[in-house]
Structures are given as C-alpha cells and as structure tokens.
mmCIF file of C-alpha atoms and ligand atoms in Angstrom:
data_model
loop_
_atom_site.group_PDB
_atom_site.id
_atom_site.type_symbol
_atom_site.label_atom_id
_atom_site.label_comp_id
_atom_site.label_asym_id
_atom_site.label_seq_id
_atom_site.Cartn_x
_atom_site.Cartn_y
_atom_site.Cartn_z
ATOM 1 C CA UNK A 12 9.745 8.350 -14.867
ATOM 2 C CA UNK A 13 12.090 5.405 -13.294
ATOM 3 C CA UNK A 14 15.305 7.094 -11.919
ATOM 4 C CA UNK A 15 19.003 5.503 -12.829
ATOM 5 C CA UNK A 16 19.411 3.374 -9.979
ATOM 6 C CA UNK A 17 16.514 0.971 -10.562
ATOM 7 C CA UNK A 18 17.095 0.589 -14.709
ATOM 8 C CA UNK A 19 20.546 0.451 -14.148
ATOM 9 C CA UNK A 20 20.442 -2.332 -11.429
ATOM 10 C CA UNK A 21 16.873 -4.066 -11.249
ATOM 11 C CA UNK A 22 15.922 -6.581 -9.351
ATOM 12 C CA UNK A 23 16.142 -10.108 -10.960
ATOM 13 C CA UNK A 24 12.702 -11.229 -10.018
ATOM 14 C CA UNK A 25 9.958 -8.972 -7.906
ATOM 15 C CA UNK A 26 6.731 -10.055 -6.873
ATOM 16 C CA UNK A 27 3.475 -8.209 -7.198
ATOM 17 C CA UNK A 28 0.650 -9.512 -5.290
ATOM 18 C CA UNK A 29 -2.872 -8.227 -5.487
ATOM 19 C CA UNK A 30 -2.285 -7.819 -9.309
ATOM 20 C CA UNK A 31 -5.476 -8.312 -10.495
ATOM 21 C CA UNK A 32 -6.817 -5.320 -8.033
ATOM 22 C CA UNK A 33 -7.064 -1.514 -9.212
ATOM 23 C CA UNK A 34 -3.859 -0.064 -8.281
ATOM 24 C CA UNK A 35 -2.258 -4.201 -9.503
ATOM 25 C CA UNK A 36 -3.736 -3.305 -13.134
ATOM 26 C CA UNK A 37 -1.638 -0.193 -13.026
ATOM 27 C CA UNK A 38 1.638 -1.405 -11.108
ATOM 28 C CA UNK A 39 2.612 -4.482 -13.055
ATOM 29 C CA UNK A 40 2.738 -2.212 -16.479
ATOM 30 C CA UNK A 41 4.299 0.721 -14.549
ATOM 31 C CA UNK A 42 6.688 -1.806 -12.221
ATOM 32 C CA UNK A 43 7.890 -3.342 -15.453
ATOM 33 C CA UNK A 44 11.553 -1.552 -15.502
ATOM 34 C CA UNK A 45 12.408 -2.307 -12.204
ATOM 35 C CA UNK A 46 12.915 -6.421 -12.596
ATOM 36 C CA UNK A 47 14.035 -8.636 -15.188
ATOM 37 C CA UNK A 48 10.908 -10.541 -14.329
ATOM 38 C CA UNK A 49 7.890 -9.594 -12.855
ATOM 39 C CA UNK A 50 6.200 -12.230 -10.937
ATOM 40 C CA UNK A 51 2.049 -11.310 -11.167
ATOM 41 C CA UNK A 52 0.194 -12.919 -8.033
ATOM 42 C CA UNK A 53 -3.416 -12.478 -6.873
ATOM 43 C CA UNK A 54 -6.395 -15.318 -5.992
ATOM 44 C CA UNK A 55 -8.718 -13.888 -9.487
ATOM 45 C CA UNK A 56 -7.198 -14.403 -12.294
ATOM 46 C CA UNK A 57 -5.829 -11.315 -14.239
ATOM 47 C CA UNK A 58 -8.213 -9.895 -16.695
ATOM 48 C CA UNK A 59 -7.515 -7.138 -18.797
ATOM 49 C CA UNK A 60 -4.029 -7.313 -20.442
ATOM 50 C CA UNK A 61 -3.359 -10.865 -19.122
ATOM 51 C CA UNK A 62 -2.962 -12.418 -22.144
ATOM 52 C CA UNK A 63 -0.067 -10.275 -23.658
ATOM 53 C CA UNK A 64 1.261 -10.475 -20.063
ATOM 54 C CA UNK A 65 1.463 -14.212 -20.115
ATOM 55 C CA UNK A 66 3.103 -13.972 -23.932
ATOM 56 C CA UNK A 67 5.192 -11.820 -22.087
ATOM 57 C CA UNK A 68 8.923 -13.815 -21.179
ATOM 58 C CA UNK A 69 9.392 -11.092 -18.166
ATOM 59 C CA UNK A 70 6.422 -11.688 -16.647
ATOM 60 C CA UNK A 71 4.945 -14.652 -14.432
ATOM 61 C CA UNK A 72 1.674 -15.185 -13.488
ATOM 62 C CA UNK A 73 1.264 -17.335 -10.166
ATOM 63 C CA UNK A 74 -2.444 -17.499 -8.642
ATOM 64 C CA UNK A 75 -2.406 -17.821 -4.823
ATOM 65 C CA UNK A 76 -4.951 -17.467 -2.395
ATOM 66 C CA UNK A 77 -2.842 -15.253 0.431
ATOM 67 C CA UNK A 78 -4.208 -17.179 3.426
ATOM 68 C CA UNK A 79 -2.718 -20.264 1.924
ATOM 69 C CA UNK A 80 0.947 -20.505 3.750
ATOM 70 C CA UNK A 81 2.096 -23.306 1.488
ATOM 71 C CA UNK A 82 0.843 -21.575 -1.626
ATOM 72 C CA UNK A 83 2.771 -17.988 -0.537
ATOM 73 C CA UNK A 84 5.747 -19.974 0.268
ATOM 74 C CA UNK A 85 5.470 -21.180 -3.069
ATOM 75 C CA UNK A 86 4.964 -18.139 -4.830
ATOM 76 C CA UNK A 87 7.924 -16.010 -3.096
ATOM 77 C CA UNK A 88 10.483 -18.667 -4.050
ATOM 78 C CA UNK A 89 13.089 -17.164 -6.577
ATOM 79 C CA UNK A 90 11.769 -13.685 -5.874
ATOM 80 C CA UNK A 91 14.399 -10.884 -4.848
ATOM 81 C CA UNK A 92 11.803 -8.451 -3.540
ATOM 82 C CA UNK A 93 7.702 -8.252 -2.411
ATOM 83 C CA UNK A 94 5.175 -5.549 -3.581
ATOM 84 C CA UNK A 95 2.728 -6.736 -1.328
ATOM 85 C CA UNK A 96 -0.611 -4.685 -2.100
ATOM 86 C CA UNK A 97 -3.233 -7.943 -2.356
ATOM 87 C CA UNK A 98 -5.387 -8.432 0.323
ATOM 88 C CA UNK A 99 -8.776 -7.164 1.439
ATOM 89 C CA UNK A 100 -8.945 -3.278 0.536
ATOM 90 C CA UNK A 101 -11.988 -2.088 2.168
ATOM 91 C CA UNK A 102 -13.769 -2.943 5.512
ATOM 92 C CA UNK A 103 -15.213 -5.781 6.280
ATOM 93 C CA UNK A 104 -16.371 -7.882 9.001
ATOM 94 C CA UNK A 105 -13.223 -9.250 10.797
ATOM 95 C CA UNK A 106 -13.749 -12.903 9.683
ATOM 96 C CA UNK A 107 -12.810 -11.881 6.084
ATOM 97 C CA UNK A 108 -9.881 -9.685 6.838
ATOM 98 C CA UNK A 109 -8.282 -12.496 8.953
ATOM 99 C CA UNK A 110 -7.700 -14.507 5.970
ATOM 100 C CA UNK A 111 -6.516 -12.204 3.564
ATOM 101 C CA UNK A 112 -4.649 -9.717 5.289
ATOM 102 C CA UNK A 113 -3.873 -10.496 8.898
ATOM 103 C CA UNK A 114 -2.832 -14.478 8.231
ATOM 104 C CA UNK A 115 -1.501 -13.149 4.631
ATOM 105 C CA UNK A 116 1.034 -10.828 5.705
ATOM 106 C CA UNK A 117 2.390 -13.065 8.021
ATOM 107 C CA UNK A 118 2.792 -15.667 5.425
ATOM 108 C CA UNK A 119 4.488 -13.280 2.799
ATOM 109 C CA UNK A 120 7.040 -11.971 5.767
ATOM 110 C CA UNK A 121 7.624 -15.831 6.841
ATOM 111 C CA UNK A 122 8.177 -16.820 2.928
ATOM 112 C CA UNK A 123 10.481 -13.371 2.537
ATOM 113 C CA UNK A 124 12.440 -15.055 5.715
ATOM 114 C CA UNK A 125 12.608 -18.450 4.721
ATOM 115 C CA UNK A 126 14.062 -17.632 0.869
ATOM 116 C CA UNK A 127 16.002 -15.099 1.592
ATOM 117 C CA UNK A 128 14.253 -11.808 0.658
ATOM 118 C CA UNK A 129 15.614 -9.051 2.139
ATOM 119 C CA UNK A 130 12.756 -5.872 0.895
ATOM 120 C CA UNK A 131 9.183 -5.252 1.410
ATOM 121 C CA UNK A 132 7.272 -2.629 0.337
ATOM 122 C CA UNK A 133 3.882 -3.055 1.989
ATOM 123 C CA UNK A 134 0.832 -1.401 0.929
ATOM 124 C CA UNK A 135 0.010 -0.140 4.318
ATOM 125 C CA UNK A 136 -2.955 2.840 4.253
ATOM 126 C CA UNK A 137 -4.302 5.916 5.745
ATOM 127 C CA UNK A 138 -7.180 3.841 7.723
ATOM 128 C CA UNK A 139 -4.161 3.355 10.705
ATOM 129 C CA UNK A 140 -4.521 6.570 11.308
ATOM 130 C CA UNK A 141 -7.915 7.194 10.571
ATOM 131 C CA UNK A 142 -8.907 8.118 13.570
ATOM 132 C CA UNK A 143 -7.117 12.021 13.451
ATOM 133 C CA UNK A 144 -9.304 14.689 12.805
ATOM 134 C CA UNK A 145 -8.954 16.643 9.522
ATOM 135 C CA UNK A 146 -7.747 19.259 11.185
ATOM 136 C CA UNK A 147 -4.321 17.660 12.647
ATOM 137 C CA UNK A 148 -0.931 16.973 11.559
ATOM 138 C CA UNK A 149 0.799 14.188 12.282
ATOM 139 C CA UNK A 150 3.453 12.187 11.190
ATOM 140 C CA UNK A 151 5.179 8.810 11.465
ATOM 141 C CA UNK A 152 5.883 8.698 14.653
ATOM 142 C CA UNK A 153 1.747 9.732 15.306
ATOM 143 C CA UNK A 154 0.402 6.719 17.651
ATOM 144 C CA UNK A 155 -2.095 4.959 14.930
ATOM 145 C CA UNK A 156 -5.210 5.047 15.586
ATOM 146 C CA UNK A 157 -6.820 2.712 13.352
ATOM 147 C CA UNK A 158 -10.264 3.057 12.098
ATOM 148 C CA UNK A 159 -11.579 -0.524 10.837
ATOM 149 C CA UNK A 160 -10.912 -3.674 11.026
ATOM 150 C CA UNK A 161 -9.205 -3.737 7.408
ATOM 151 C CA UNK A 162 -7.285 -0.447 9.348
ATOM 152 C CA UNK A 163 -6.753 -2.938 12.340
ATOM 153 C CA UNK A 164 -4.951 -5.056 9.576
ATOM 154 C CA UNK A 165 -2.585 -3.100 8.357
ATOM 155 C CA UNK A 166 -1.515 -1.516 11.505
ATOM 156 C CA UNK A 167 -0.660 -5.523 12.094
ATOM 157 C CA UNK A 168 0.885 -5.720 9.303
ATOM 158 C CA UNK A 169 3.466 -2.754 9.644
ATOM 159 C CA UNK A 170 4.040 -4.258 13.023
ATOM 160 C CA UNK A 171 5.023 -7.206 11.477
ATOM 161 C CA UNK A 172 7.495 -5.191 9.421
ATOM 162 C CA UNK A 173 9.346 -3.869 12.641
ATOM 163 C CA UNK A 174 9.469 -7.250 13.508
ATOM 164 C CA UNK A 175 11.061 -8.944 10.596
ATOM 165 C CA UNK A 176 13.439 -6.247 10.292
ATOM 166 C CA UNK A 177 14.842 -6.357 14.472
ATOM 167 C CA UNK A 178 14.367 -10.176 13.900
ATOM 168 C CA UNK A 179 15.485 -10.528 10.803
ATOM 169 C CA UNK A 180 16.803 -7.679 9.258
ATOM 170 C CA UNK A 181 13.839 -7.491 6.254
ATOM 171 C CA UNK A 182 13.726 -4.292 5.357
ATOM 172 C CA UNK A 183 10.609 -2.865 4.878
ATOM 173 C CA UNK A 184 8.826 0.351 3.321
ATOM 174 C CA UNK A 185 5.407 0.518 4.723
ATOM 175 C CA UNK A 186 3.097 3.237 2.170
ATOM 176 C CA UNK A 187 0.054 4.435 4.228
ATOM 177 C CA UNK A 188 -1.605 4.908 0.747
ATOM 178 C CA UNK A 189 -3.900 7.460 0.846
ATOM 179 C CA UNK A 190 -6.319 7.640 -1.816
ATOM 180 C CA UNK A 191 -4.960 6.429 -5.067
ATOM 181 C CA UNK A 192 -7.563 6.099 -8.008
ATOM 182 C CA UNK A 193 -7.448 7.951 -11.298
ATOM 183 C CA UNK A 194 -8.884 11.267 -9.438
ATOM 184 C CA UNK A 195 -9.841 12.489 -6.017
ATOM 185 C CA UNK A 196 -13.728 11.286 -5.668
ATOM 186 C CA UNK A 197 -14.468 13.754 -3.049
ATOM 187 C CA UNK A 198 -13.377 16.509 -0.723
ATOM 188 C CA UNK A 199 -11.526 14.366 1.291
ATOM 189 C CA UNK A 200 -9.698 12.669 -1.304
ATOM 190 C CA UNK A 201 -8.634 16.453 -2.041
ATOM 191 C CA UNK A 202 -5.895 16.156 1.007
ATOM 192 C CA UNK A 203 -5.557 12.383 0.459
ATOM 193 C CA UNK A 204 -5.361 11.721 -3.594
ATOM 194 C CA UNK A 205 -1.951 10.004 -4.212
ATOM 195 C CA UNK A 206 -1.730 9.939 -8.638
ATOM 196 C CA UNK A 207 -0.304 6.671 -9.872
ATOM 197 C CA UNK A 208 2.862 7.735 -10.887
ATOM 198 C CA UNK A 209 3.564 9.452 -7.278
ATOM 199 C CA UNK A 210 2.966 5.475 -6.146
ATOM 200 C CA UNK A 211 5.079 4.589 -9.043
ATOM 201 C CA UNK A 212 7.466 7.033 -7.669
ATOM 202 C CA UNK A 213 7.352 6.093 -4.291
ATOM 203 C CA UNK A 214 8.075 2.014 -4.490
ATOM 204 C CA UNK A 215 10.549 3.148 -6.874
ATOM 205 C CA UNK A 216 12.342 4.690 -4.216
ATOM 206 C CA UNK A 217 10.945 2.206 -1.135
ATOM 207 C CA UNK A 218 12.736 -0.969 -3.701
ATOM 208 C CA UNK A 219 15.700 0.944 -3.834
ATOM 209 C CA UNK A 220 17.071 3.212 -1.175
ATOM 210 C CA UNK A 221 18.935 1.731 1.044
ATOM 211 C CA UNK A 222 19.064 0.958 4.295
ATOM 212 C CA UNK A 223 15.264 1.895 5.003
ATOM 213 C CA UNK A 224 15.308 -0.477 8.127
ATOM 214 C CA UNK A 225 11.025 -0.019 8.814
ATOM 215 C CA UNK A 226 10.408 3.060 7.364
ATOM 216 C CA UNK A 227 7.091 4.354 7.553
ATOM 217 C CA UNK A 228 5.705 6.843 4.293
ATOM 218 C CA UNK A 229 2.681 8.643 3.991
ATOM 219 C CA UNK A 230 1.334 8.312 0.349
ATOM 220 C CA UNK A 231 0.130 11.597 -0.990
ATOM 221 C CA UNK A 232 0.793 13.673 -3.955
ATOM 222 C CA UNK A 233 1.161 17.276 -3.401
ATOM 223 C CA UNK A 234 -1.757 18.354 -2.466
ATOM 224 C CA UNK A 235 -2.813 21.888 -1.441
ATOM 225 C CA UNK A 236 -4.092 20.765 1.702
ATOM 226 C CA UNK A 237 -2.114 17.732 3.859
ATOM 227 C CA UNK A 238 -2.563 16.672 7.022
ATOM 228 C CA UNK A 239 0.519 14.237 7.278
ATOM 229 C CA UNK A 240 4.122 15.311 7.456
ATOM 230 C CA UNK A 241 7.265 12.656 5.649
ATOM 231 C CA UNK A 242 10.069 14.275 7.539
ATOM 232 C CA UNK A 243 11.175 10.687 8.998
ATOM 233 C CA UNK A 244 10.461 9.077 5.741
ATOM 234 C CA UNK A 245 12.934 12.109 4.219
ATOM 235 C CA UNK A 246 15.936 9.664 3.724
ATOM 236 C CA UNK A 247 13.269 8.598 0.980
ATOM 237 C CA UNK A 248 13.637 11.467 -1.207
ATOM 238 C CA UNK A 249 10.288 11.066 -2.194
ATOM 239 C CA UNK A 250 8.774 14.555 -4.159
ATOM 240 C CA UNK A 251 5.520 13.941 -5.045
ATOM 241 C CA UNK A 252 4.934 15.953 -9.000
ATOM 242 C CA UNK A 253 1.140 15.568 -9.076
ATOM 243 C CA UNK A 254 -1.440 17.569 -7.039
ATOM 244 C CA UNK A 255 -5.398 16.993 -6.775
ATOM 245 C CA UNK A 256 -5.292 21.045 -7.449
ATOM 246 C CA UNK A 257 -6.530 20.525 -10.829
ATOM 247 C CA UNK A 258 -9.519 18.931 -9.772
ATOM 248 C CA UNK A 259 -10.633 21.459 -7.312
ATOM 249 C CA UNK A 260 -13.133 22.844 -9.338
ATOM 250 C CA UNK A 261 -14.658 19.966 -10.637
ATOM 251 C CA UNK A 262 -14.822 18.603 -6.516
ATOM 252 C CA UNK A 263 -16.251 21.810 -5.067
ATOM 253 C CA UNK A 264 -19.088 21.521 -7.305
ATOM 254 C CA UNK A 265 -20.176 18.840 -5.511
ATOM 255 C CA UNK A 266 -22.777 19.636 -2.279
ATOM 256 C CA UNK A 267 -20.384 19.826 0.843
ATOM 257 C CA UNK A 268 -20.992 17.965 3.720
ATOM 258 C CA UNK A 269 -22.654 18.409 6.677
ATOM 259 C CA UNK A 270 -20.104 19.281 9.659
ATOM 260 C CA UNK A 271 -20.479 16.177 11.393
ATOM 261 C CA UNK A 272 -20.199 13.646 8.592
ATOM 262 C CA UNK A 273 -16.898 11.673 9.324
ATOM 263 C CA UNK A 274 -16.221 12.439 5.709
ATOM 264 C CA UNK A 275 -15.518 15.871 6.549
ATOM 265 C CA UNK A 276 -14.330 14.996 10.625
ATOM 266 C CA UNK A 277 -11.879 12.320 10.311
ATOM 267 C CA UNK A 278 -9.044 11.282 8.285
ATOM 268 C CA UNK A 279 -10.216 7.915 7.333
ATOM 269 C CA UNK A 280 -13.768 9.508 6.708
ATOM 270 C CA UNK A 281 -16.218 7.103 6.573
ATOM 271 C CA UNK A 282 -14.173 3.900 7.258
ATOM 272 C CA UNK A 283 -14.807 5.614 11.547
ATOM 273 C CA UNK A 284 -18.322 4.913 11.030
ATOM 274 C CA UNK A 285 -18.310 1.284 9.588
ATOM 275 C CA UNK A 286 -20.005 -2.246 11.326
ATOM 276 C CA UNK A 287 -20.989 -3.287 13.811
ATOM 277 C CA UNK A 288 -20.617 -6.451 11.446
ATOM 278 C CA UNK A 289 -22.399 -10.134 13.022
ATOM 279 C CA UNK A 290 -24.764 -8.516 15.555
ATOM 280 C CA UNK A 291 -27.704 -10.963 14.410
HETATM 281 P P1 NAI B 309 -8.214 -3.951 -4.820
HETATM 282 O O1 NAI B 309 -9.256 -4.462 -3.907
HETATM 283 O O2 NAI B 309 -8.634 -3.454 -6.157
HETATM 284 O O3 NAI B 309 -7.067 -5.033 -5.021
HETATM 285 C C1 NAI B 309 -6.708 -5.966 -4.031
HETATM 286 C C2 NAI B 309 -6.439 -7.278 -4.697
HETATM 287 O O4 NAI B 309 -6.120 -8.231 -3.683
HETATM 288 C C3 NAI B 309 -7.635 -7.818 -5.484
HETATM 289 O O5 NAI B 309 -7.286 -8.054 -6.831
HETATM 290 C C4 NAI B 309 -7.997 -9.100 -4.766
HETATM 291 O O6 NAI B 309 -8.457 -10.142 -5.622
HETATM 292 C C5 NAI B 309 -6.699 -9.465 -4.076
HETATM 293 N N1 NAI B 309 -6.954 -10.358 -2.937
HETATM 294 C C6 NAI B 309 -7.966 -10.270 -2.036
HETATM 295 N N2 NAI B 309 -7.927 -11.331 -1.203
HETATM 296 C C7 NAI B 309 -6.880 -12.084 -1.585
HETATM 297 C C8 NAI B 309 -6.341 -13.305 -1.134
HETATM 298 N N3 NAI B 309 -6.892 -13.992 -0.112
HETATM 299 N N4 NAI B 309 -5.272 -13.811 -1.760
HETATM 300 C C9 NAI B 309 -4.699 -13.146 -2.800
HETATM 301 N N5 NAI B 309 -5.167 -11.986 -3.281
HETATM 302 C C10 NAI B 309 -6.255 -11.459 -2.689
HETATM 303 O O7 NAI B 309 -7.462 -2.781 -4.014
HETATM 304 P P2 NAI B 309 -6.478 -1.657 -4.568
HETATM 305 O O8 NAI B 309 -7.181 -0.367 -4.529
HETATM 306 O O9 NAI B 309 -5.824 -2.107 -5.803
HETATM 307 O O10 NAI B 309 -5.405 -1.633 -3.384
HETATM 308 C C11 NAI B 309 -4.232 -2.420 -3.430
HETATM 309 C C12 NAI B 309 -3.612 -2.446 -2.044
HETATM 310 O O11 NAI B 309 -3.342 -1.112 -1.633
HETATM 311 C C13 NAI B 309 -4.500 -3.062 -0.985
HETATM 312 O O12 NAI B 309 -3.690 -3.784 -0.077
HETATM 313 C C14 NAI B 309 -5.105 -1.864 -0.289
HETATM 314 O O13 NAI B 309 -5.436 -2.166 1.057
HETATM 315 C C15 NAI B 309 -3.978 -0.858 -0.397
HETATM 316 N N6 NAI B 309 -4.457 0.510 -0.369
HETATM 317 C C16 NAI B 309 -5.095 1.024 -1.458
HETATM 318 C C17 NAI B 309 -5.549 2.321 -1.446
HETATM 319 C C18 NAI B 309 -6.168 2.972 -2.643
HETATM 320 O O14 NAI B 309 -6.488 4.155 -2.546
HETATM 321 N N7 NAI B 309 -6.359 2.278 -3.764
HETATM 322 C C19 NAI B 309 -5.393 3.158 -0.233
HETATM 323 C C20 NAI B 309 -4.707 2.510 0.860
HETATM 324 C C21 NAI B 309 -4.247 1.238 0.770
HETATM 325 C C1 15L B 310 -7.978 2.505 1.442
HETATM 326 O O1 15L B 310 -7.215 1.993 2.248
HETATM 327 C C2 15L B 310 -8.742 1.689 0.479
HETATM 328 O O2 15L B 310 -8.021 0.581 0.033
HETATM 329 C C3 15L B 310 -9.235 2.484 -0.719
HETATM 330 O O3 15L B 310 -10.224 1.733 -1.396
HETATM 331 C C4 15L B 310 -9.803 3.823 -0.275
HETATM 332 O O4 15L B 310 -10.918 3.613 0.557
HETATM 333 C C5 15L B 310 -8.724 4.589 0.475
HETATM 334 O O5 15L B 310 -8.223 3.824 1.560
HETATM 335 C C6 15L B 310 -9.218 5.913 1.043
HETATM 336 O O6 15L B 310 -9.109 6.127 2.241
HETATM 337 O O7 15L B 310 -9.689 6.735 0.245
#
C-alpha cells in the first residue's frame, strides 16, 4: 500500500498522538513504514498490542496528557514530523474540549516550532463544516461552518495551521476526516465513510508531498454519493480505492429517517443538534 517515496526516504522519527484511540490502534501498525521510529503518544495507556509494541526497537511509547505544554514539548523533541489525531473526538461541553484540543493543538504547533518540525498532518473533521446541508457541494475554500464545540475546535486548530505556516513556515495537511470506522454505521456515513487504508493513503501523501503550505483535504473514500469536492487539495494526488458501495445493501435495510432528522439534513448530522451543555 505505501508508495516509493515514503519507504524509500522515511522519516527518522514521527509522532502519533491519540494512539490509544480507534483510528491510533489502526495508524501506528499501518504508519509503521513511513519512520525509522514511531513515537506512540496518548494520556491512556495503549492496550491492545502494546506490549509487542514496546518490545518493539522502532517504536516509542511516551504518555502525555495534551493540555500539558511542558509534557508536549517533551514529547515532540527528536521527532521529524506530527500525526496529530489525539484529542477529544466527539462533542462535549466546551470545558472539556478546551483542554484537549483547543490548548493541545496549540501546544503541539508551539513544540513543532520550537524543535524544529517542519510537517503536520492534523486530524481536522467534517464537523467544520457541518453545518451544509446534504444536499450541497462544497469544497476547501467553503466558509466552515462548524457544528459543535469539538467542530469549533478543529476549525481552531486548522487556523492554527495557516498560522504556523505564514509565521513559520510549518507545513501542514489538515484531513477533515469524515467518517472513518471499519464500515459506514448509517446512511450518512454512506457519503462520509473514509476506509482505513484511504486514511493510510492520505497521510501517506499529506507526510510526503511537498510543498503543501496549509492544505486543506476532505477525507472520504469513493463513495457513490459526495458532497465535498478535493480539487484544491489535487496537488495531493490523493485517489481514494475503497467505496461504502458494498455496504449499501446492508445500510438501506435499516428504517430511513424522518426528513427533518439532522441525520438526514446536515452534513455533520447529529453533531447540529448537540448541548446546550451547563444550563443547570
Ligand atoms: P478516539 O476518541 O478513539 O481517539 C482519540 C484519542 O485521543 C483517545 O485515545 C484519547 O485517549 C486521546 N486523548 C483525549 N484527550 C487527550 C489528552 N488530553 N491528551 C492526550 N490524548 C488525549 O477518536 P478516533 O476516532 O480515533 O479519532 C482520532 C482523531 O481523528 C481525533 O482527533 C478525531 O477528532 C479525528 N476524527 C476522527 C473521525 C473518525 O471518523 N474516527 C472523524 C473526524 C475526525
Ligand atoms: C468525527 O469527527 C468524530 O471524531 C467521529 O467519532 C464521528 O462522529 C465522525 O466525525 C462522523 O462525523 O461520523
């Protein structure tokens, strides 16, 4: 699956963080070729697998809690390159997303600047955008319209990226994941499924094209039905192989929504309809 210019020239060290999370389990097998050493972060220690991982002389395991600025300086030192998907993935009440997300990204793009690291990939997501309805296009250059706080987040955290990178000049490939998990869940997750080997894929390519400045990538497999167009990600190359197609039967069995559920309206589907949080 990994294409020549990331086995032939990999990274000496590249950081995962959030690699205890679902899409973590899967990234630091599949991230494996494209760094001598993988550096494993998240705050919960890593269950399954961790013990062959820490037998392992390519990999490192390095706990740190991402709101922690001392402990993410620490834990980006030596590193070449971040794969920065820890963090809070779901919505919450603001108070925990500060932490995590808001604070962490700023500490990971402060540690990039302050060692040296010159690439991001940042697991940005669909919930900027959330927002659209189902039955729009848009593309990178769409104005967000987040639909969460944890959406509020990210959209900070990709300005962050156009920050570092006029600032700085840390590039930066911000993936507005949309739905990545084994298989699509739901009718929705028809237009927004992204397989793990499409991610794989696609920070393959975000690590090593060059010259990505802030780019900005939708991540979706090929789907039958998408509502979000990569032509200003295209220097990318990314062609997604996989398509939720072959699970069409087994999601249209389920009962369909009624026409005003934000699962069917909006792009971010229920994440529209989330809190108030800390009204008592
Ligand atoms: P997950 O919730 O399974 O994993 C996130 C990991 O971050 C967890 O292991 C958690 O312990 C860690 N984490 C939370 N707070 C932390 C802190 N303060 N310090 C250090 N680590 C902390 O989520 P998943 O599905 O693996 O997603 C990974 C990333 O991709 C997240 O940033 C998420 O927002 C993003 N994403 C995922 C999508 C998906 O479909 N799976 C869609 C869009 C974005
Ligand atoms: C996300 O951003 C979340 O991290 C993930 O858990 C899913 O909710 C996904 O978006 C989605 O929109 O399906």
């Amino acid at each position: 699956m990994t294409g020549i210019h990331s086995t032939q020239n990999p990274f000496n060290r590249l950081l995962l963080t959030g690699a205890a999370g679902g899409l973590g389990k899967v990234l630091r097998e599949s991230l494996k070729p494209f760094a001598r050493t993988l550096r494993l972060s998240d705050i919960t220690p890593l269950s399954a697998g961790a013990d062959a991982q820490q037998a392992d002389p390519h990999t490192e395991i390095q706990l740190c809690d991402l709101a922690d600025k001392q402990a993410v300086h620490d834990l980006v030192q030596g590193v070449d390159a971040i794969v920065h998907f820890g963090g809070v993935s779901v919505e919450h009440a603001f108070e925990d997303i500060l932490g995590p997300n808001i604070c962490g990204v700023f500490h990971i793009y402060e540690a990039a600047r302050r060692h040296g690291v010159k690439r991001v990939v940042f697991a940005s997501s669909n919930h900027v955008i959330g927002f659209y309805k189902q039955d729009e296009t848009i593309d990178a250059h769409s104005p967000r319209r987040p639909d969460s706080y944890y959406g509020l987040s990210k959209s900070y955290g990709e300005d962050l990226a156009t920050f570092y990178f006029d600032r700085y000049g840390i590039e930066t490939v911000s993936i507005r994941i949309g739905s990545s998990f084994p298989e699509p869940a739901n009718r929705r997750m028809m237009s927004t499924w992204l397989s793990f080997d499409d991610l794989t894929r696609l920070i393959e390519l975000s690590l090593f094209t060059p010259n990505v400045g802030h780019t900005v990538v939708y991540g979706a497999s090929a789907n039958r039905d998408l509502w979000w167009d990569n032509r200003f990600a295209a220097h990318l190359g990314f062609t997604p192989k996989d398509s939720s197609e072959v699970f069409r039967d087994k999601i249209e069995a389920q009962p369909m929504p009624a026409a005003d559920d934000p699962a069917r309206v909006y792009q971010g589907g229920a994440f529209v309809a989330s809190g108030p949080f800390g009204d008592n």
